[in-house]
Amino acid sequence: METTVDYDVNQAALDFIKQSPKSLLIDGQWVPAVSGKTFAPLNPATAEVLTHVALADKEDIDLAVQAARRAFEHPSWAGIGPHERERFLGRIADLMETHAEELATIETLNNGMPLAVSRWLVAEAAKVFRYYSGWPTKIQGNTNPIDPTGFAYTLREPLGVCGAIIPWNGPLFAASWKIAPAIACGNTVVIKPSELTPLSLLRLGELLLEAGLPAGVVNIVPGQGSGAGNALVEHPDVNKIAFTGSTAIGKQILQASATTLKKVTLELGGKSPTIIFPDADLNKAIAAAAMGFTQGSGQGCVCGTRVFIHESIYEEVAARIVQIVKKLILGPGLDPATQIGPITNAKQFQKIKDYIAIGMEEGCTLAAGGSQAGTEGYFIQPTVFTHVTNGMRLTQEEIFGPVGVLISFQDEADAVFQSNDVQYGLSASVWTKDISRAHRVARALQAGSVWVNTIFEMDAIFPFGGYKQSGLGREMGEEAITAYTQVKSVVVRY
Ligand code: NAI
Ligand code: MG
């Protein structure tokens, strides 16, 4: 690991983080937790405490849900037209762009990801608000055929209070996927960031108020999953839960939501394939494959953690991926030289080290990395295992770390079979210049997103979500408008 060098750090971000303890945003006010408890998010590059944050629990969730319900019915929100909602969303996007460097710095300090990645994700998050700022005036019902004695039409209405629960790997981006379509449709929101990474969302909360969003439309309540998270899922006055996180907790949330029959969307884990055919542009394919499992230290649901390489080019491609991975520069996310930041938290750090040990036990060949790096913070060397088969724990289970496995395949059918032979189905990256093969494989893959000759294409313009155990429902695009509304049929007899 490189040692720290001198670089400028955005002062507004440092000033924001210094204000301590931070409060919950409930009903347009910054308030302490009812219990008075706080917790201390860390900088994963140093494992040092950044600041203190009010810890929401059941009582705070109840207050936030009550505020969201009042806001949902209040004339300042329920009584405004779609043009007004468009203006709010546009102002939020403007403010995120104005404060992009500050938001990105806060994200990097708390999550660890390199500043370049944070900048990209903040820009994408602002784009999600920008995209949904165009929707409110286009949310329409239909007139339906009926006999001449009457008239039938549909109204597309908001759901009410939407609970959002997001993880620590890309907080602002994940939050934008939920807040933007929810409020575009006229809902109100109670959002619980991860207890590990609440800071960027608390700054977003200030910007939401600056944008003039009425009190209670968005409430931000950092807390533990077992406390605040569970209370939100079980609350009888919450109409929908949108969750991003582990498949295991997603299943628990679906079960817990059943008692009050909430609408549920789940964005869960992945074990995504990157498939390299012999006719691919190998320079691009190899660069993308290496980035696929190392970007964000592999802590992304869409990471391309299983790389399938045609047997005729396996040795060459594997050697070149290993070569790239070995040269990646580890360091604190704020250092402009850094390509790979720390793991976001101690628990995840340990989990990755355990999986590397499992890979060794399973007899895979360790071709790069394999160890923790440095003496402070949670750094793990980007790691590559070669001569791996698809049936191992290393290949079947989500590690959520910078660990790639390189697997060979015989032909197209074998590549598709192995790619699909996993419980997950979130995304896939396919590398070939054969246009027929590209479309054939895209259809055959069981994944919610297929990227041909590219990777990590996520845009508010089109839907995103999982096949199989990678999720339930879709976010983004027009699909999210459907997911945050319900349809009423009205029949009038003359
Ligand atoms: P997690 O699924 O436990 O946490 C995600 C969010 O859910 C957090 O805000 C957490 O506070 C909340 N939560 C936890 N338990 C809850 C409950 N019973 N009710 C309501 N909310 C609850 O993920 P965790 O433990 O941080 O990471 C474990 C593994 O999950 C990772 O190693 C990774 O494999 C996977 N993961 C996948 C993510 C993805 O984007 N697909 C994101 C984060 C984790
Ligand atoms: Mg957990």
XYZ file of C-alpha atoms and ligand atoms in Angstrom:
539
model
C 0.000 0.000 0.000
C 1.196 3.494 -0.843
C 1.701 5.863 2.045
C -0.390 9.000 2.325
C 0.739 11.985 0.295
C -0.421 15.575 0.457
C -3.658 16.422 -1.305
C -6.440 18.954 -0.890
C -9.608 17.786 0.803
C -12.912 19.551 0.213
C -13.299 21.865 3.203
C -17.109 21.944 3.177
C -17.140 18.154 3.617
C -14.737 18.336 6.566
C -16.785 21.131 8.161
C -19.992 19.128 7.739
C -18.496 15.996 9.266
C -17.077 17.963 12.226
C -20.526 19.109 13.386
C -21.329 16.495 16.000
C -23.546 14.890 17.086
C -25.605 14.732 13.918
C -29.381 14.516 14.151
C -32.248 12.663 12.531
C -34.351 14.463 9.918
C -37.977 14.084 10.989
C -40.809 16.378 9.893
C -38.413 18.933 8.434
C -36.530 19.268 11.751
C -33.127 17.989 12.860
C -33.796 16.136 16.099
C -31.911 13.817 18.493
C -33.025 10.212 18.904
C -35.769 9.694 21.510
C -33.352 7.454 23.435
C -30.609 10.106 23.232
C -28.283 7.411 21.872
C -25.662 8.075 19.226
C -23.245 5.930 17.217
C -19.904 6.633 15.588
C -19.341 5.994 11.868
C -15.710 5.349 10.900
C -13.335 6.280 8.130
C -12.438 2.812 6.795
C -9.064 4.034 5.495
C -7.924 4.624 9.069
C -10.588 2.955 11.257
C -10.895 6.319 13.064
C -14.196 7.768 14.273
C -15.453 10.491 11.901
C -18.268 11.959 13.999
C -21.293 10.944 16.070
C -24.801 10.406 14.739
C -28.170 10.066 16.490
C -29.217 6.405 16.505
C -32.842 5.959 15.443
C -34.890 3.118 16.905
C -38.542 2.062 16.972
C -39.842 5.267 18.635
C -38.039 7.490 16.116
C -39.330 5.406 13.208
C -42.834 5.849 14.566
C -42.394 9.645 14.698
C -40.920 9.654 11.175
C -43.784 7.555 9.781
C -46.349 9.831 11.460
C -44.618 12.862 9.923
C -44.537 11.193 6.509
C -48.252 10.352 6.780
C -49.139 13.951 7.725
C -47.005 15.227 4.834
C -48.664 12.782 2.433
C -52.054 14.283 3.250
C -50.964 17.895 3.726
C -52.017 20.462 1.111
C -48.368 21.546 0.705
C -47.714 18.112 -0.849
C -51.043 16.384 -1.624
C -52.458 19.634 -2.935
C -49.782 20.546 -5.451
C -49.711 19.632 -9.122
C -47.185 17.610 -11.083
C -45.405 20.719 -12.398
C -44.583 21.673 -8.801
C -43.210 18.203 -8.056
C -41.071 18.433 -11.180
C -39.632 21.696 -9.895
C -38.732 20.142 -6.534
C -36.933 17.224 -8.199
C -35.087 19.552 -10.574
C -33.969 21.781 -7.693
C -32.679 18.729 -5.780
C -30.661 17.646 -8.847
C -29.275 21.203 -9.196
C -28.227 21.311 -5.544
C -26.576 17.890 -5.746
C -24.592 19.068 -8.742
C -23.625 22.335 -7.030
C -22.412 20.402 -3.979
C -21.084 17.396 -5.899
C -17.502 17.640 -4.669
C -18.618 17.978 -1.064
C -21.012 15.009 -1.352
C -18.385 12.871 -3.072
C -15.833 13.687 -0.384
C -18.252 12.804 2.412
C -19.047 9.528 0.624
C -15.360 8.677 0.246
C -14.525 9.540 3.862
C -17.297 7.311 5.187
C -17.412 4.509 2.583
C -13.762 4.461 1.521
C -14.239 4.311 -2.248
C -11.815 6.291 -4.425
C -12.915 9.877 -4.975
C -13.192 9.302 -8.725
C -15.785 6.570 -8.067
C -17.651 8.763 -5.550
C -17.742 11.618 -8.054
C -19.205 9.334 -10.689
C -21.837 7.956 -8.284
C -22.844 11.427 -7.042
C -23.208 12.611 -10.642
C -25.304 9.521 -11.412
C -27.443 10.082 -8.301
C -28.129 13.675 -9.391
C -29.058 12.337 -12.835
C -31.610 10.019 -11.247
C -33.344 13.064 -9.691
C -33.033 14.883 -13.028
C -34.592 11.951 -14.897
C -37.522 11.630 -12.482
C -38.040 15.417 -12.546
C -39.456 14.803 -16.023
C -41.975 12.185 -14.911
C -44.684 13.784 -12.741
C -46.421 15.426 -15.718
C -46.360 12.109 -17.622
C -47.960 9.834 -15.018
C -51.271 9.113 -16.653
C -54.247 6.835 -16.421
C -56.237 5.423 -19.340
C -59.727 5.693 -20.649
C -61.055 2.194 -21.130
C -63.586 0.730 -23.563
C -66.968 0.088 -22.046
C -70.533 -0.054 -23.384
C -72.364 3.185 -24.334
C -74.103 3.511 -20.973
C -71.007 4.449 -19.069
C -67.444 5.633 -18.921
C -64.415 3.904 -17.428
C -61.007 5.291 -16.678
C -58.001 4.609 -14.492
C -56.189 6.872 -12.064
C -52.554 6.221 -11.224
C -52.165 7.249 -7.583
C -49.284 7.291 -5.095
C -48.969 4.478 -2.541
C -48.535 6.662 0.553
C -45.637 6.336 2.978
C -42.680 4.505 1.437
C -39.963 3.010 3.633
C -36.506 2.735 2.102
C -33.607 0.742 3.522
C -30.213 1.082 1.877
C -26.790 -0.478 2.386
C -23.323 0.969 2.872
C -21.727 0.312 -0.514
C -23.128 3.273 -2.471
C -25.454 5.187 -0.162
C -26.336 8.277 -2.216
C -26.779 6.341 -5.436
C -29.023 3.722 -3.805
C -30.987 6.448 -2.009
C -31.625 8.374 -5.234
C -33.160 5.262 -6.839
C -35.744 5.222 -4.070
C -36.365 8.847 -3.090
C -36.601 10.281 -6.620
C -39.327 8.030 -8.097
C -41.189 7.930 -4.765
C -41.614 11.691 -4.572
C -42.086 12.047 -8.341
C -45.247 9.964 -7.846
C -46.413 12.036 -4.853
C -45.452 9.617 -2.073
C -43.583 10.484 1.092
C -40.472 8.678 2.327
C -38.828 7.402 5.491
C -35.316 6.293 4.588
C -32.932 4.353 6.808
C -29.320 4.485 5.700
C -26.892 1.864 6.913
C -25.551 2.495 10.403
C -22.097 2.266 8.820
C -22.494 5.045 6.233
C -25.169 7.596 7.152
C -23.224 10.800 6.457
C -23.799 11.545 2.757
C -27.526 11.050 3.195
C -27.648 13.446 6.149
C -26.016 16.098 3.950
C -28.550 15.285 1.218
C -31.244 15.903 3.845
C -29.986 19.469 4.270
C -30.130 19.943 0.502
C -33.699 18.594 0.373
C -34.720 21.273 2.873
C -32.807 23.899 0.894
C -34.753 22.798 -2.195
C -37.908 23.712 -0.282
C -39.322 20.196 -0.015
C -42.219 20.403 2.489
C -41.627 19.093 6.031
C -42.024 15.330 6.370
C -41.911 14.487 2.651
C -38.496 12.850 3.166
C -37.390 11.738 6.632
C -33.877 10.363 7.254
C -33.357 8.009 10.177
C -29.997 6.243 10.471
C -30.066 3.199 12.721
C -29.429 -0.506 13.049
C -31.181 -3.036 10.831
C -32.517 -4.961 13.812
C -33.851 -1.750 15.409
C -34.863 1.045 13.071
C -34.858 -1.152 9.942
C -37.098 -3.813 11.384
C -39.425 -1.202 12.921
C -39.891 0.401 9.502
C -40.671 -2.947 7.861
C -43.193 -3.875 10.570
C -44.842 -0.459 10.884
C -48.552 -0.760 10.064
C -48.734 2.699 8.465
C -45.951 2.117 5.918
C -47.318 1.187 2.481
C -44.184 0.077 0.691
C -40.673 -1.101 1.462
C -37.844 -0.648 -1.030
C -34.755 -2.498 0.125
C -31.206 -2.853 -1.184
C -28.897 -5.252 0.624
C -28.173 -8.915 1.217
C -30.389 -11.695 -0.113
C -30.696 -13.131 3.408
C -32.130 -9.897 4.866
C -34.244 -9.377 1.724
C -36.005 -12.664 2.441
C -36.597 -11.657 6.077
C -38.027 -8.321 4.941
C -40.406 -9.990 2.516
C -41.668 -12.226 5.314
C -41.978 -9.395 7.833
C -43.843 -7.242 5.271
C -46.441 -9.936 4.766
C -48.195 -9.237 8.078
C -49.254 -5.809 6.830
C -49.137 -6.736 3.123
C -46.758 -3.973 2.078
C -45.691 -3.577 -1.516
C -42.053 -4.693 -1.644
C -39.167 -4.203 -4.051
C -35.848 -5.885 -3.316
C -32.428 -5.280 -4.876
C -30.250 -8.083 -3.548
C -26.971 -9.867 -4.101
C -25.191 -11.016 -7.209
C -22.454 -13.227 -8.551
C -22.342 -11.747 -12.001
C -20.488 -13.297 -14.945
C -18.143 -11.553 -17.348
C -17.941 -13.774 -20.446
C -15.029 -13.399 -22.853
C -15.383 -15.093 -26.245
C -12.293 -15.620 -28.408
C -13.458 -13.079 -30.997
C -13.762 -10.258 -28.428
C -11.749 -7.042 -28.464
C -9.425 -8.536 -25.880
C -7.836 -5.297 -24.722
C -11.209 -3.882 -23.763
C -12.572 -7.171 -22.447
C -9.577 -7.782 -20.202
C -9.626 -4.228 -18.790
C -13.356 -4.507 -18.072
C -13.010 -7.958 -16.529
C -10.296 -6.716 -14.149
C -12.307 -3.626 -13.224
C -15.433 -5.765 -12.891
C -14.419 -7.359 -9.613
C -12.062 -4.684 -8.242
C -14.006 -1.425 -8.645
C -15.277 -0.246 -5.271
C -13.138 -3.074 -3.849
C -15.692 -5.487 -5.238
C -18.377 -4.214 -2.873
C -21.051 -3.869 -5.513
C -24.082 -5.999 -6.244
C -23.266 -5.898 -9.990
C -19.574 -6.738 -9.689
C -18.367 -9.207 -12.305
C -16.943 -11.648 -9.819
C -17.016 -14.736 -12.076
C -14.947 -14.292 -15.223
C -15.613 -16.954 -17.876
C -12.875 -17.234 -20.491
C -12.942 -19.442 -23.583
C -10.502 -22.318 -23.128
C -8.542 -21.370 -26.286
C -7.529 -18.010 -24.757
C -7.730 -18.870 -21.046
C -4.018 -18.806 -20.213
C -3.329 -15.558 -22.088
C -6.374 -13.701 -20.776
C -5.882 -14.936 -17.215
C -2.249 -13.824 -17.245
C -3.189 -10.378 -18.507
C -5.980 -9.919 -15.928
C -3.537 -10.924 -13.191
C -1.001 -8.444 -14.531
C -3.511 -5.556 -14.370
C -4.771 -6.491 -10.928
C -1.269 -6.691 -9.452
C -0.541 -3.118 -10.559
C -3.650 -1.545 -8.991
C -2.749 1.090 -6.409
C -4.354 0.677 -2.981
C -4.776 3.664 -0.726
C -7.176 6.045 0.991
C -9.977 7.089 -1.338
C -9.084 10.763 -1.032
C -5.596 10.223 -2.486
C -5.881 10.980 -6.220
C -3.438 8.156 -6.974
C -5.702 5.557 -5.365
C -7.431 3.020 -7.593
C -8.626 0.652 -4.874
C -9.870 1.960 -1.525
C -10.395 0.110 1.729
C -13.183 -2.332 2.548
C -15.996 -0.293 4.095
C -16.222 -2.051 7.441
C -14.526 -4.509 9.786
C -17.189 -7.213 9.436
C -16.941 -7.196 5.654
C -13.128 -7.117 5.881
C -13.205 -10.320 7.937
C -15.764 -11.950 5.624
C -13.517 -11.405 2.594
C -10.468 -12.801 4.367
C -12.543 -15.859 5.326
C -13.556 -16.398 1.681
C -9.964 -16.128 0.511
C -9.141 -18.890 3.021
C -12.070 -20.937 1.682
C -10.679 -20.529 -1.865
C -7.330 -21.859 -0.716
C -9.008 -24.823 1.009
C -11.016 -25.566 -2.117
C -7.739 -25.928 -3.999
C -7.991 -22.914 -6.315
C -4.755 -21.356 -7.578
C -4.066 -17.971 -5.981
C -2.714 -15.875 -8.850
C -2.783 -12.386 -7.301
C -3.325 -10.755 -3.925
C -4.781 -12.875 -1.160
C -3.746 -10.799 1.843
C -4.693 -7.787 3.831
C -2.624 -4.705 3.004
C -1.106 -2.046 5.249
C -1.329 -1.788 9.010
C -4.228 0.631 9.449
C -7.720 0.665 7.972
C -9.406 -2.233 6.174
C -7.364 -2.852 3.027
C -7.356 -6.108 1.093
C -5.214 -6.731 -1.983
C -7.246 -7.321 -5.137
C -7.272 -11.078 -5.427
C -7.493 -13.482 -8.362
C -8.059 -17.210 -8.262
C -7.438 -19.248 -11.422
C -8.270 -22.841 -12.341
C -11.515 -22.592 -10.504
C -14.699 -24.540 -11.235
C -18.214 -23.170 -10.989
C -19.413 -25.525 -8.264
C -17.241 -24.165 -5.461
C -18.318 -21.926 -2.583
C -15.911 -19.310 -3.924
C -17.890 -19.213 -7.182
C -21.416 -19.666 -5.854
C -21.521 -17.295 -2.862
C -21.453 -13.512 -2.825
C -18.163 -12.400 -1.284
C -18.591 -8.639 -1.765
C -14.882 -8.010 -1.968
C -12.116 -7.598 -4.569
C -11.984 -11.299 -5.358
C -12.314 -12.565 -8.934
C -12.428 -16.173 -10.064
C -11.360 -17.089 -13.597
C -13.221 -20.066 -15.061
C -12.781 -21.602 -18.508
C -15.587 -22.621 -20.871
C -15.723 -24.809 -23.978
C -18.348 -23.199 -26.174
C -21.252 -20.775 -26.154
C -23.702 -23.246 -24.627
C -21.231 -24.039 -21.856
C -20.647 -20.330 -21.146
C -24.392 -19.737 -20.843
C -24.936 -22.869 -18.747
C -22.187 -22.011 -16.259
C -23.189 -18.337 -16.076
C -26.749 -19.305 -15.204
C -25.735 -22.087 -12.819
C -25.987 -19.913 -9.688
C -28.813 -18.711 -7.431
C -28.278 -15.080 -8.431
C -29.223 -13.254 -11.652
C -28.447 -9.578 -11.382
C -26.181 -8.645 -14.292
C -23.823 -10.043 -16.916
C -21.141 -8.624 -19.198
C -20.610 -10.324 -22.572
C -17.609 -9.719 -24.817
C -17.852 -10.708 -28.506
C -17.802 -9.029 -31.909
C -20.272 -11.548 -33.338
C -23.577 -9.684 -33.406
C -25.690 -12.834 -33.621
C -23.923 -14.427 -30.687
C -24.261 -11.206 -28.652
C -28.050 -11.152 -28.986
C -28.407 -14.926 -28.580
C -26.392 -14.935 -25.358
C -28.134 -11.807 -24.037
C -31.457 -13.646 -24.355
C -30.162 -16.864 -22.843
C -28.655 -15.274 -19.727
C -30.790 -15.233 -16.602
C -29.942 -11.700 -15.491
C -31.823 -8.452 -15.057
C -29.128 -6.492 -16.910
C -26.957 -7.718 -19.776
C -24.108 -5.516 -20.994
C -22.580 -6.369 -24.366
C -19.024 -5.129 -24.898
C -19.400 -2.957 -21.821
C -19.961 -3.263 -18.064
C -21.677 -1.367 -15.206
C -24.244 0.376 -17.401
C -26.839 1.696 -15.013
C -28.957 4.626 -15.983
C -32.258 5.958 -14.699
C -33.541 5.667 -18.279
C -33.910 1.879 -18.136
C -35.013 -0.542 -15.420
C -32.676 -2.387 -13.087
C -33.274 -5.443 -10.935
C -32.670 -9.101 -10.376
C -33.708 -12.419 -11.840
C -33.897 -15.366 -9.445
C -32.629 -14.595 -5.929
C -31.114 -11.246 -6.909
C -34.321 -9.408 -6.298
C -37.973 -8.690 -6.653
C -39.427 -6.005 -8.906
C -37.500 -3.307 -10.738
C -36.149 0.121 -9.937
C -35.405 3.017 -12.299
C -36.961 3.768 -15.662
C -40.720 3.741 -16.121
C -40.847 0.526 -14.058
C -40.192 2.537 -10.893
C -43.162 4.782 -11.660
C -45.264 1.624 -11.744
C -43.665 0.408 -8.504
C -44.433 3.649 -6.626
C -48.049 3.988 -7.785
C -51.262 1.998 -7.643
C -54.071 1.998 -10.150
C -57.690 2.763 -9.450
C -60.427 1.887 -11.963
C -63.361 4.283 -12.005
C -66.625 3.399 -13.744
C -69.359 6.013 -14.212
C -72.827 5.026 -15.454
C -74.780 7.713 -17.236
P -27.539 -6.189 5.201
O -28.422 -6.733 4.158
O -27.633 -6.743 6.584
O -27.757 -4.603 5.339
C -28.342 -3.778 4.368
C -29.285 -2.795 5.034
O -30.350 -3.515 5.648
C -28.675 -1.945 6.151
O -29.243 -0.658 6.139
C -29.083 -2.695 7.405
O -29.105 -1.876 8.544
C -30.477 -3.152 7.022
N -30.981 -4.313 7.761
C -30.269 -5.356 8.270
N -31.080 -6.221 8.893
C -32.338 -5.730 8.777
C -33.626 -6.186 9.214
N -33.791 -7.322 9.896
N -34.703 -5.434 8.911
C -34.574 -4.302 8.218
N -33.395 -3.806 7.800
C -32.284 -4.532 8.062
O -26.058 -6.297 4.695
P -24.712 -6.354 5.573
O -24.920 -7.189 6.794
O -24.248 -4.971 5.774
O -23.734 -7.108 4.562
C -23.740 -8.532 4.488
C -23.602 -9.006 3.077
O -24.718 -8.578 2.326
C -22.420 -8.442 2.328
O -21.270 -9.161 2.610
C -22.865 -8.595 0.911
O -22.632 -9.901 0.464
C -24.351 -8.360 0.979
N -24.728 -6.985 0.596
C -25.217 -6.798 -0.645
C -25.541 -5.530 -1.072
C -26.056 -5.286 -2.440
O -26.068 -4.145 -2.891
N -26.509 -6.287 -3.135
C -25.339 -4.356 -0.222
C -24.842 -4.672 1.099
C -24.553 -5.944 1.459
Mg -26.496 -7.796 7.991
